[in-house]
Amino acid sequence: MAVAPWLYGGLCFRFRDQNPEVAVEGPFLLPAAVTVRGGQMAMAAVAANPADTAATAVDHRKPQREKVPGLESQRRQIENGRRRPLRVGESWFLVGHHWYKQWEVYVRGGNQDSSTFPGCINNAELFEDQVNWRLKKGLVEGEDYVLLPAAAWHYLVNWYGLEHGQPPIERKVVELPSTHKVEVYSVELLLVRHSDMDTPHTAQFSQTDSVDLVLHTAREQFLVSPQEETRLWIKNAEGSFERLCNTRVTVLDAALKTGQVVVMETRNKDGTWPSAQPHDTRSTLEEEEDFQGQPGICGLTNLGNTCFMNSALQCLSNVPQLTEYFLKNRYLEELNFCNPLGMKGEIAQAYADLVKQAWSGHHRSIVPQVFKTKVGHFASQFLGYQQHDSQELLSFLLDGLHEDLNRIKKKEYVELCDAAGRPDQEVAQEAWQNHKRRNDSVIVDTFHGLFKSTLVCPDCGNVSVTFDPFCYLSVPLPVSHKRVMEVFFVSMDPRRKPEQHRLVVPKKGKISDLCVALAKHTGISPERMMVADVFSHRFYKIYQLEESLSSILDRDDIFIRYVTRPSSDDEDDGDEKADLEDKDRLPKPGRVTEGSSQDPGLEQAGPSSRVVSRSRAPVDNSPGPSHWPQRARRKHLFTLHTVNSNGTSDRSTFNEDTHGVSFSSQPYIAIDWEPEMKKRYYDEVEAEGYVKHDCVGYVLKKAPVQLQECIELFTTVETLEKENPWYCPTCKQHQLATKKLDLWMLPETLIIHLKRFSYTKFSREKLDTLVEFPIRDLDFSEFVIKPQNDSSRELYKYDLIAVSNHYGGLRDGHYTTFACNKDSGQWHYFDDSSVSPVTENQIESKAAYVLFYQRQDVARRLQTQASSSKPPASSACGAPPKSEFVDVN
């Protein structure tokens, strides 16, 4: 009787009839009992140490013994297994072609007692050596090896055994363009540390392995502690380095090749990366690492008009739960590299680097150059070094962080539904769930709330109710209906200098209102006034009385080219003598001739004006004007030219017709000084002079407003503008509907943007109204329309944690920040790279622009989490004890 061989404990057994033949491989295990009953075999072995027996068990050597099938059954099982399709990620095994062909001959012969028995699986011919067990190069399927799926491999090992000491050659199925393939050769990478590039470690990976496994292998090889943060770089053929940002992709997707150098970098304790530090700043880096200050008290260098960016970053950096999210590396697991609306995780990683540096406690200030470059790359409006709005940068940053950290990898289509008469509670819950189906990130958790929008059609009365998410509230400031305008009053009397007046007029008034206000100061009738805008030494525009005052900008000015009347002493003596000498030679009285010295008006225009007067024939037979003696002409003050509206085009002449003088197609006159006359009579200093009316000293006092007034104004009913109509589904046309916003659900951290900058078609202004806002206990319960119970009212109390300030006007200005440190509870003033402690009474000012409030229950929760390791800070930021304070106002 013949029985198929099998392996146990390092022995390859084969039984023929009742005489066992034993092939010993490796340690010899003594058989305690061998019995054969009815074609089934049972066997036991005793080892010197039972633990050694257990240690020899390998996944590919199944300890469970089962009946060995017949040769034909074996052939069918293995060949059927080989025909199965390849599936990505599955394991297949290499078997030496020589052994497999021997096995095929054996099973097809149908004689278990045949001399063609192949013995244990032996893949020695596939390896370069028997130390590293590295495959030979250039092996070909079908000539050097065959591929077997995992089940078929385990069958053969179970039936025949594996040569002792040889590792199984397991390979994965990878997906290539338009096909699947078993990856025979693994990728060999050279792992090095950034601090020791000359000592590589070779590691093998499948193309289906993740880059995260490469990082994990490198951390294990170089004994990196779990608390240290690391990242990978690859060295390209040309010697440059490229970041491996997304560690979730496979080795194949990352295009890693055998022999490529992979560099592991460990973050410095000051939050910087070694690769980000130039070689000439390493000594400075060591000095910074030796510095130990309060984490978070770190300035940001102004790179050139980047104070707006610094202010927004300092505010966001002092939002406790967001900063903890980055400091504890929770963002690493949520980086979204495939979001088409995101920035490939680069904005989130750049911001994380800033936070880690600022909160390391090893920097007095840092240079946000890398972050600035990333922002400009993804938002071209922030390229260069122009001044921008801190709220605009904050809006971009919040949106960018959200998309880079969005936990939703594939956004599903969600149809927005109107309330259609349903209860608000139901519609609001549906809207929030729909929002979370597409948007789920730490930004949503921290900053997103929900408001109710109600639109009413003015024609049919149709009411549309929707619930929309928000990330911040842009609240208007109560504005005065009056406007202060500065004008120059120019009298008809050339001896009077222009007067500057400051007038209070209706903001939506007309030019006539401006004239009426000026008449009260001057006593001149408004009907006798002409309002003009002078720009670039010319009348830019002459306003009509019915025009709107909104067409006049605050920067528009009116000027006068003041001229003194020349005295008789300044006249040319030659001219007077010529007049006397020619007196007797003039035509006799009674003969009137146009153009004579009796009509001096035309003498003021120079010859270049080409103004021609038509002379009538004399009534007697006296000689014509061509025979009259010519008098010496005076030197003229000006010359006249016709020009276009710009005053720079071709200067065509006046046209002559039978009715006198007419203009060509250029209806403007340029009055140019004669250079010599200008030097003699024109005083440039005097021409620019003016006097100030007493009203210029008056200051229109603005009463401060409460923040609650701004929020009430935000929730007031308004009518849509013509540029933004609403399409009524009932009327089937666009309507100027009324709109009302109400707060339904508030976020953990509430950002309130005070709309200080007003832009219209004709005007731009900054409102410097003082808005009084509370430092603690801002209660929103009266503004939230969601049904509340007594306990939920506590969820609407907020404390101030940061303020973005803007000093200056529209054309220029400067941004700074007040912020409360989450660890110390102390307020600081951040002015670019300078940081100073301040008291609470310095925070409120006319410069306050963006306010950050944190819900009190969130502050208590964060304190509870930190109480085990740190002493808790006060629930609201208080004044620091015994410090030098700076007066920022």
mmCIF file with all atom_site columns, N, CA, C and O in Angstrom, residues 770-812:
data_model
loop_
_atom_site.group_PDB
_atom_site.id
_atom_site.type_symbol
_atom_site.label_atom_id
_atom_site.label_alt_id
_atom_site.label_comp_id
_atom_site.label_asym_id
_atom_site.label_entity_id
_atom_site.label_seq_id
_atom_site.pdbx_PDB_ins_code
_atom_site.Cartn_x
_atom_site.Cartn_y
_atom_site.Cartn_z
_atom_site.occupancy
_atom_site.B_iso_or_equiv
_atom_site.pdbx_formal_charge
_atom_site.auth_seq_id
_atom_site.auth_comp_id
_atom_site.auth_asym_id
_atom_site.auth_atom_id
_atom_site.pdbx_PDB_model_num
ATOM 1   N N  . LEU A 1 770 ? -17.362 103.134 16.974 1.00 0.00 ? 770 LEU A N  1
ATOM 2   C CA . LEU A 1 770 ? -16.970 102.281 18.078 1.00 0.00 ? 770 LEU A CA 1
ATOM 3   C C  . LEU A 1 770 ? -18.085 101.289 18.368 1.00 0.00 ? 770 LEU A C  1
ATOM 4   O O  . LEU A 1 770 ? -19.216 101.663 18.656 1.00 0.00 ? 770 LEU A O  1
ATOM 5   N N  . VAL A 1 771 ? -17.756 100.012 18.258 1.00 0.00 ? 771 VAL A N  1
ATOM 6   C CA . VAL A 1 771 ? -18.704 98.947  18.581 1.00 0.00 ? 771 VAL A CA 1
ATOM 7   C C  . VAL A 1 771 ? -18.311 98.382  19.935 1.00 0.00 ? 771 VAL A C  1
ATOM 8   O O  . VAL A 1 771 ? -17.210 97.862  20.115 1.00 0.00 ? 771 VAL A O  1
ATOM 9   N N  . GLU A 1 772 ? -19.209 98.503  20.882 1.00 0.00 ? 772 GLU A N  1
ATOM 10  C CA . GLU A 1 772 ? -18.944 97.992  22.232 1.00 0.00 ? 772 GLU A CA 1
ATOM 11  C C  . GLU A 1 772 ? -19.370 96.525  22.309 1.00 0.00 ? 772 GLU A C  1
ATOM 12  O O  . GLU A 1 772 ? -20.535 96.196  22.062 1.00 0.00 ? 772 GLU A O  1
ATOM 13  N N  . PHE A 1 773 ? -18.402 95.669  22.627 1.00 0.00 ? 773 PHE A N  1
ATOM 14  C CA . PHE A 1 773 ? -18.679 94.226  22.676 1.00 0.00 ? 773 PHE A CA 1
ATOM 15  C C  . PHE A 1 773 ? -18.198 93.675  24.016 1.00 0.00 ? 773 PHE A C  1
ATOM 16  O O  . PHE A 1 773 ? -17.180 94.118  24.556 1.00 0.00 ? 773 PHE A O  1
ATOM 17  N N  . PRO A 1 774 ? -18.907 92.706  24.566 1.00 0.00 ? 774 PRO A N  1
ATOM 18  C CA . PRO A 1 774 ? -18.523 92.169  25.880 1.00 0.00 ? 774 PRO A CA 1
ATOM 19  C C  . PRO A 1 774 ? -17.348 91.206  25.766 1.00 0.00 ? 774 PRO A C  1
ATOM 20  O O  . PRO A 1 774 ? -17.192 90.489  24.771 1.00 0.00 ? 774 PRO A O  1
ATOM 21  N N  . ILE A 1 775 ? -16.511 91.204  26.790 1.00 0.00 ? 775 ILE A N  1
ATOM 22  C CA . ILE A 1 775 ? -15.413 90.239  26.880 1.00 0.00 ? 775 ILE A CA 1
ATOM 23  C C  . ILE A 1 775 ? -15.947 88.890  27.347 1.00 0.00 ? 775 ILE A C  1
ATOM 24  O O  . ILE A 1 775 ? -15.507 87.839  26.884 1.00 0.00 ? 775 ILE A O  1
ATOM 25  N N  . ARG A 1 776 ? -16.909 88.916  28.244 1.00 0.00 ? 776 ARG A N  1
ATOM 26  C CA . ARG A 1 776 ? -17.488 87.685  28.793 1.00 0.00 ? 776 ARG A CA 1
ATOM 27  C C  . ARG A 1 776 ? -19.008 87.722  28.681 1.00 0.00 ? 776 ARG A C  1
ATOM 28  O O  . ARG A 1 776 ? -19.617 88.779  28.569 1.00 0.00 ? 776 ARG A O  1
ATOM 29  N N  . ASP A 1 777 ? -19.561 86.535  28.705 1.00 0.00 ? 777 ASP A N  1
ATOM 30  C CA . ASP A 1 777 ? -21.013 86.343  28.841 1.00 0.00 ? 777 ASP A CA 1
ATOM 31  C C  . ASP A 1 777 ? -21.825 87.028  27.747 1.00 0.00 ? 777 ASP A C  1
ATOM 32  O O  . ASP A 1 777 ? -22.856 87.644  28.013 1.00 0.00 ? 777 ASP A O  1
ATOM 33  N N  . LEU A 1 778 ? -21.368 86.924  26.502 1.00 0.00 ? 778 LEU A N  1
ATOM 34  C CA . LEU A 1 778 ? -22.195 87.373  25.383 1.00 0.00 ? 778 LEU A CA 1
ATOM 35  C C  . LEU A 1 778 ? -23.322 86.356  25.218 1.00 0.00 ? 778 LEU A C  1
ATOM 36  O O  . LEU A 1 778 ? -23.095 85.195  24.894 1.00 0.00 ? 778 LEU A O  1
ATOM 37  N N  . ASP A 1 779 ? -24.553 86.806  25.447 1.00 0.00 ? 779 ASP A N  1
ATOM 38  C CA . ASP A 1 779 ? -25.715 85.909  25.468 1.00 0.00 ? 779 ASP A CA 1
ATOM 39  C C  . ASP A 1 779 ? -26.473 86.002  24.146 1.00 0.00 ? 779 ASP A C  1
ATOM 40  O O  . ASP A 1 779 ? -26.989 87.052  23.782 1.00 0.00 ? 779 ASP A O  1
ATOM 41  N N  . PHE A 1 780 ? -26.535 84.873  23.426 1.00 0.00 ? 780 PHE A N  1
ATOM 42  C CA . PHE A 1 780 ? -27.224 84.828  22.138 1.00 0.00 ? 780 PHE A CA 1
ATOM 43  C C  . PHE A 1 780 ? -28.606 84.187  22.249 1.00 0.00 ? 780 PHE A C  1
ATOM 44  O O  . PHE A 1 780 ? -29.258 83.998  21.224 1.00 0.00 ? 780 PHE A O  1
ATOM 45  N N  . SER A 1 781 ? -29.032 83.863  23.443 1.00 0.00 ? 781 SER A N  1
ATOM 46  C CA . SER A 1 781 ? -30.296 83.144  23.582 1.00 0.00 ? 781 SER A CA 1
ATOM 47  C C  . SER A 1 781 ? -31.470 83.933  23.018 1.00 0.00 ? 781 SER A C  1
ATOM 48  O O  . SER A 1 781 ? -32.426 83.358  22.485 1.00 0.00 ? 781 SER A O  1
ATOM 49  N N  . GLU A 1 782 ? -31.419 85.263  23.084 1.00 0.00 ? 782 GLU A N  1
ATOM 50  C CA . GLU A 1 782 ? -32.529 86.068  22.573 1.00 0.00 ? 782 GLU A CA 1
ATOM 51  C C  . GLU A 1 782 ? -32.544 86.156  21.054 1.00 0.00 ? 782 GLU A C  1
ATOM 52  O O  . GLU A 1 782 ? -33.551 86.544  20.455 1.00 0.00 ? 782 GLU A O  1
ATOM 53  N N  . PHE A 1 783 ? -31.434 85.767  20.411 1.00 0.00 ? 783 PHE A N  1
ATOM 54  C CA . PHE A 1 783 ? -31.367 85.843  18.953 1.00 0.00 ? 783 PHE A CA 1
ATOM 55  C C  . PHE A 1 783 ? -31.608 84.495  18.279 1.00 0.00 ? 783 PHE A C  1
ATOM 56  O O  . PHE A 1 783 ? -31.836 84.459  17.069 1.00 0.00 ? 783 PHE A O  1
ATOM 57  N N  . VAL A 1 784 ? -31.537 83.400  19.016 1.00 0.00 ? 784 VAL A N  1
ATOM 58  C CA . VAL A 1 784 ? -31.713 82.070  18.438 1.00 0.00 ? 784 VAL A CA 1
ATOM 59  C C  . VAL A 1 784 ? -33.190 81.711  18.488 1.00 0.00 ? 784 VAL A C  1
ATOM 60  O O  . VAL A 1 784 ? -33.806 81.718  19.555 1.00 0.00 ? 784 VAL A O  1
ATOM 61  N N  . ILE A 1 785 ? -33.775 81.390  17.335 1.00 0.00 ? 785 ILE A N  1
ATOM 62  C CA . ILE A 1 785 ? -35.212 81.111  17.274 1.00 0.00 ? 785 ILE A CA 1
ATOM 63  C C  . ILE A 1 785 ? -35.524 79.632  17.466 1.00 0.00 ? 785 ILE A C  1
ATOM 64  O O  . ILE A 1 785 ? -36.690 79.247  17.542 1.00 0.00 ? 785 ILE A O  1
ATOM 65  N N  . LYS A 1 786 ? -34.494 78.787  17.538 1.00 0.00 ? 786 LYS A N  1
ATOM 66  C CA . LYS A 1 786 ? -34.740 77.367  17.782 1.00 0.00 ? 786 LYS A CA 1
ATOM 67  C C  . LYS A 1 786 ? -35.344 77.213  19.168 1.00 0.00 ? 786 LYS A C  1
ATOM 68  O O  . LYS A 1 786 ? -34.887 77.834  20.131 1.00 0.00 ? 786 LYS A O  1
ATOM 69  N N  . PRO A 1 787 ? -36.401 76.386  19.305 1.00 0.00 ? 787 PRO A N  1
ATOM 70  C CA . PRO A 1 787 ? -37.020 76.205  20.626 1.00 0.00 ? 787 PRO A CA 1
ATOM 71  C C  . PRO A 1 787 ? -35.987 75.788  21.672 1.00 0.00 ? 787 PRO A C  1
ATOM 72  O O  . PRO A 1 787 ? -35.158 74.917  21.444 1.00 0.00 ? 787 PRO A O  1
ATOM 73  N N  . GLN A 1 788 ? -36.055 76.445  22.837 1.00 0.00 ? 788 GLN A N  1
ATOM 74  C CA . GLN A 1 788 ? -35.070 76.215  23.889 1.00 0.00 ? 788 GLN A CA 1
ATOM 75  C C  . GLN A 1 788 ? -35.775 75.815  25.172 1.00 0.00 ? 788 GLN A C  1
ATOM 76  O O  . GLN A 1 788 ? -36.901 76.202  25.434 1.00 0.00 ? 788 GLN A O  1
ATOM 77  N N  . ASN A 1 789 ? -35.042 75.048  25.965 1.00 0.00 ? 789 ASN A N  1
ATOM 78  C CA . ASN A 1 789 ? -35.482 74.809  27.337 1.00 0.00 ? 789 ASN A CA 1
ATOM 79  C C  . ASN A 1 789 ? -34.521 75.525  28.276 1.00 0.00 ? 789 ASN A C  1
ATOM 80  O O  . ASN A 1 789 ? -33.551 76.150  27.846 1.00 0.00 ? 789 ASN A O  1
ATOM 81  N N  . ASP A 1 790 ? -34.794 75.436  29.564 1.00 0.00 ? 790 ASP A N  1
ATOM 82  C CA . ASP A 1 790 ? -33.984 76.185  30.523 1.00 0.00 ? 790 ASP A CA 1
ATOM 83  C C  . ASP A 1 790 ? -32.517 75.770  30.498 1.00 0.00 ? 790 ASP A C  1
ATOM 84  O O  . ASP A 1 790 ? -31.616 76.601  30.658 1.00 0.00 ? 790 ASP A O  1
ATOM 85  N N  . SER A 1 791 ? -32.245 74.488  30.294 1.00 0.00 ? 791 SER A N  1
ATOM 86  C CA . SER A 1 791 ? -30.861 74.018  30.303 1.00 0.00 ? 791 SER A CA 1
ATOM 87  C C  . SER A 1 791 ? -30.114 74.407  29.034 1.00 0.00 ? 791 SER A C  1
ATOM 88  O O  . SER A 1 791 ? -28.912 74.666  29.068 1.00 0.00 ? 791 SER A O  1
ATOM 89  N N  . SER A 1 792 ? -30.828 74.467  27.906 1.00 0.00 ? 792 SER A N  1
ATOM 90  C CA . SER A 1 792 ? -30.157 74.776  26.640 1.00 0.00 ? 792 SER A CA 1
ATOM 91  C C  . SER A 1 792 ? -29.737 76.232  26.544 1.00 0.00 ? 792 SER A C  1
ATOM 92  O O  . SER A 1 792 ? -28.906 76.580  25.706 1.00 0.00 ? 792 SER A O  1
ATOM 93  N N  . ARG A 1 793 ? -30.309 77.102  27.388 1.00 0.00 ? 793 ARG A N  1
ATOM 94  C CA . ARG A 1 793 ? -29.935 78.517  27.347 1.00 0.00 ? 793 ARG A CA 1
ATOM 95  C C  . ARG A 1 793 ? -28.460 78.698  27.686 1.00 0.00 ? 793 ARG A C  1
ATOM 96  O O  . ARG A 1 793 ? -27.830 79.675  27.261 1.00 0.00 ? 793 ARG A O  1
ATOM 97  N N  . GLU A 1 794 ? -27.886 77.773  28.437 1.00 0.00 ? 794 GLU A N  1
ATOM 98  C CA . GLU A 1 794 ? -26.470 77.863  28.772 1.00 0.00 ? 794 GLU A CA 1
ATOM 99  C C  . GLU A 1 794 ? -25.577 77.624  27.557 1.00 0.00 ? 794 GLU A C  1
ATOM 100 O O  . GLU A 1 794 ? -24.393 77.937  27.584 1.00 0.00 ? 794 GLU A O  1
ATOM 101 N N  . LEU A 1 795 ? -26.145 77.050  26.495 1.00 0.00 ? 795 LEU A N  1
ATOM 102 C CA . LEU A 1 795 ? -25.357 76.760  25.298 1.00 0.00 ? 795 LEU A CA 1
ATOM 103 C C  . LEU A 1 795 ? -25.190 77.974  24.398 1.00 0.00 ? 795 LEU A C  1
ATOM 104 O O  . LEU A 1 795 ? -24.569 77.872  23.341 1.00 0.00 ? 795 LEU A O  1
ATOM 105 N N  . TYR A 1 796 ? -25.741 79.120  24.811 1.00 0.00 ? 796 TYR A N  1
ATOM 106 C CA . TYR A 1 796 ? -25.677 80.303  23.971 1.00 0.00 ? 796 TYR A CA 1
ATOM 107 C C  . TYR A 1 796 ? -24.881 81.431  24.622 1.00 0.00 ? 796 TYR A C  1
ATOM 108 O O  . TYR A 1 796 ? -24.988 82.582  24.195 1.00 0.00 ? 796 TYR A O  1
ATOM 109 N N  . LYS A 1 797 ? -24.070 81.111  25.619 1.00 0.00 ? 797 LYS A N  1
ATOM 110 C CA . LYS A 1 797 ? -23.218 82.118  26.248 1.00 0.00 ? 797 LYS A CA 1
ATOM 111 C C  . LYS A 1 797 ? -21.778 81.939  25.768 1.00 0.00 ? 797 LYS A C  1
ATOM 112 O O  . LYS A 1 797 ? -21.244 80.839  25.744 1.00 0.00 ? 797 LYS A O  1
ATOM 113 N N  . TYR A 1 798 ? -21.184 83.067  25.389 1.00 0.00 ? 798 TYR A N  1
ATOM 114 C CA . TYR A 1 798 ? -19.863 83.045  24.762 1.00 0.00 ? 798 TYR A CA 1
ATOM 115 C C  . TYR A 1 798 ? -18.903 83.988  25.476 1.00 0.00 ? 798 TYR A C  1
ATOM 116 O O  . TYR A 1 798 ? -19.315 84.990  26.059 1.00 0.00 ? 798 TYR A O  1
ATOM 117 N N  . ASP A 1 799 ? -17.613 83.658  25.378 1.00 0.00 ? 799 ASP A N  1
ATOM 118 C CA . ASP A 1 799 ? -16.541 84.516  25.868 1.00 0.00 ? 799 ASP A CA 1
ATOM 119 C C  . ASP A 1 799 ? -15.608 84.857  24.712 1.00 0.00 ? 799 ASP A C  1
ATOM 120 O O  . ASP A 1 799 ? -15.352 84.024  23.833 1.00 0.00 ? 799 ASP A O  1
ATOM 121 N N  . LEU A 1 800 ? -15.097 86.080  24.731 1.00 0.00 ? 800 LEU A N  1
ATOM 122 C CA . LEU A 1 800 ? -14.195 86.543  23.676 1.00 0.00 ? 800 LEU A CA 1
ATOM 123 C C  . LEU A 1 800 ? -12.830 85.867  23.810 1.00 0.00 ? 800 LEU A C  1
ATOM 124 O O  . LEU A 1 800 ? -12.299 85.742  24.923 1.00 0.00 ? 800 LEU A O  1
ATOM 125 N N  . ILE A 1 801 ? -12.249 85.436  22.668 1.00 0.00 ? 801 ILE A N  1
ATOM 126 C CA . ILE A 1 801 ? -10.912 84.828  22.708 1.00 0.00 ? 801 ILE A CA 1
ATOM 127 C C  . ILE A 1 801 ? -9.929  85.514  21.750 1.00 0.00 ? 801 ILE A C  1
ATOM 128 O O  . ILE A 1 801 ? -8.715  85.354  21.917 1.00 0.00 ? 801 ILE A O  1
ATOM 129 N N  . ALA A 1 802 ? -10.414 86.280  20.759 1.00 0.00 ? 802 ALA A N  1
ATOM 130 C CA . ALA A 1 802 ? -9.489  86.933  19.827 1.00 0.00 ? 802 ALA A CA 1
ATOM 131 C C  . ALA A 1 802 ? -10.212 88.040  19.076 1.00 0.00 ? 802 ALA A C  1
ATOM 132 O O  . ALA A 1 802 ? -11.427 87.993  18.876 1.00 0.00 ? 802 ALA A O  1
ATOM 133 N N  . VAL A 1 803 ? -9.424  89.039  18.632 1.00 0.00 ? 803 VAL A N  1
ATOM 134 C CA . VAL A 1 803 ? -9.937  90.171  17.855 1.00 0.00 ? 803 VAL A CA 1
ATOM 135 C C  . VAL A 1 803 ? -8.917  90.522  16.785 1.00 0.00 ? 803 VAL A C  1
ATOM 136 O O  . VAL A 1 803 ? -7.726  90.683  17.074 1.00 0.00 ? 803 VAL A O  1
ATOM 137 N N  . SER A 1 804 ? -9.377  90.629  15.534 1.00 0.00 ? 804 SER A N  1
ATOM 138 C CA . SER A 1 804 ? -8.543  91.158  14.461 1.00 0.00 ? 804 SER A CA 1
ATOM 139 C C  . SER A 1 804 ? -8.853  92.636  14.305 1.00 0.00 ? 804 SER A C  1
ATOM 140 O O  . SER A 1 804 ? -10.014 93.017  14.129 1.00 0.00 ? 804 SER A O  1
ATOM 141 N N  . ASN A 1 805 ? -7.824  93.491  14.392 1.00 0.00 ? 805 ASN A N  1
ATOM 142 C CA . ASN A 1 805 ? -7.998  94.943  14.334 1.00 0.00 ? 805 ASN A CA 1
ATOM 143 C C  . ASN A 1 805 ? -7.528  95.488  13.000 1.00 0.00 ? 805 ASN A C  1
ATOM 144 O O  . ASN A 1 805 ? -6.583  94.956  12.391 1.00 0.00 ? 805 ASN A O  1
ATOM 145 N N  . HIS A 1 806 ? -8.164  96.574  12.556 1.00 0.00 ? 806 HIS A N  1
ATOM 146 C CA . HIS A 1 806 ? -7.699  97.308  11.381 1.00 0.00 ? 806 HIS A CA 1
ATOM 147 C C  . HIS A 1 806 ? -7.604  98.781  11.726 1.00 0.00 ? 806 HIS A C  1
ATOM 148 O O  . HIS A 1 806 ? -8.587  99.409  12.118 1.00 0.00 ? 806 HIS A O  1
ATOM 149 N N  . TYR A 1 807 ? -6.396  99.335  11.582 1.00 0.00 ? 807 TYR A N  1
ATOM 150 C CA . TYR A 1 807 ? -6.154  100.754 11.814 1.00 0.00 ? 807 TYR A CA 1
ATOM 151 C C  . TYR A 1 807 ? -5.912  101.425 10.468 1.00 0.00 ? 807 TYR A C  1
ATOM 152 O O  . TYR A 1 807 ? -5.256  100.864 9.584  1.00 0.00 ? 807 TYR A O  1
ATOM 153 N N  . GLY A 1 808 ? -6.449  102.631 10.287 1.00 0.00 ? 808 GLY A N  1
ATOM 154 C CA . GLY A 1 808 ? -6.231  103.359 9.050  1.00 0.00 ? 808 GLY A CA 1
ATOM 155 C C  . GLY A 1 808 ? -7.489  103.448 8.221  1.00 0.00 ? 808 GLY A C  1
ATOM 156 O O  . GLY A 1 808 ? -8.600  103.178 8.683  1.00 0.00 ? 808 GLY A O  1
ATOM 157 N N  . GLY A 1 809 ? -7.294  103.821 6.949  1.00 0.00 ? 809 GLY A N  1
ATOM 158 C CA . GLY A 1 809 ? -8.431  104.039 6.070  1.00 0.00 ? 809 GLY A CA 1
ATOM 159 C C  . GLY A 1 809 ? -8.523  102.993 4.984  1.00 0.00 ? 809 GLY A C  1
ATOM 160 O O  . GLY A 1 809 ? -8.000  101.880 5.101  1.00 0.00 ? 809 GLY A O  1
ATOM 161 N N  . LEU A 1 810 ? -9.180  103.384 3.877  1.00 0.00 ? 810 LEU A N  1
ATOM 162 C CA . LEU A 1 810 ? -9.402  102.448 2.779  1.00 0.00 ? 810 LEU A CA 1
ATOM 163 C C  . LEU A 1 810 ? -8.144  102.199 1.980  1.00 0.00 ? 810 LEU A C  1
ATOM 164 O O  . LEU A 1 810 ? -7.849  101.079 1.577  1.00 0.00 ? 810 LEU A O  1
ATOM 165 N N  . ARG A 1 811 ? -7.386  103.254 1.741  1.00 0.00 ? 811 ARG A N  1
ATOM 166 C CA . ARG A 1 811 ? -6.240  103.123 0.849  1.00 0.00 ? 811 ARG A CA 1
ATOM 167 C C  . ARG A 1 811 ? -5.054  102.451 1.535  1.00 0.00 ? 811 ARG A C  1
ATOM 168 O O  . ARG A 1 811 ? -4.245  101.800 0.886  1.00 0.00 ? 811 ARG A O  1
ATOM 169 N N  . ASP A 1 812 ? -4.937  102.637 2.799  1.00 0.00 ? 812 ASP A N  1
ATOM 170 C CA . ASP A 1 812 ? -3.831  102.024 3.518  1.00 0.00 ? 812 ASP A CA 1
ATOM 171 C C  . ASP A 1 812 ? -4.309  101.704 4.926  1.00 0.00 ? 812 ASP A C  1
ATOM 172 O O  . ASP A 1 812 ? -5.377  102.134 5.361  1.00 0.00 ? 812 ASP A O  1
#
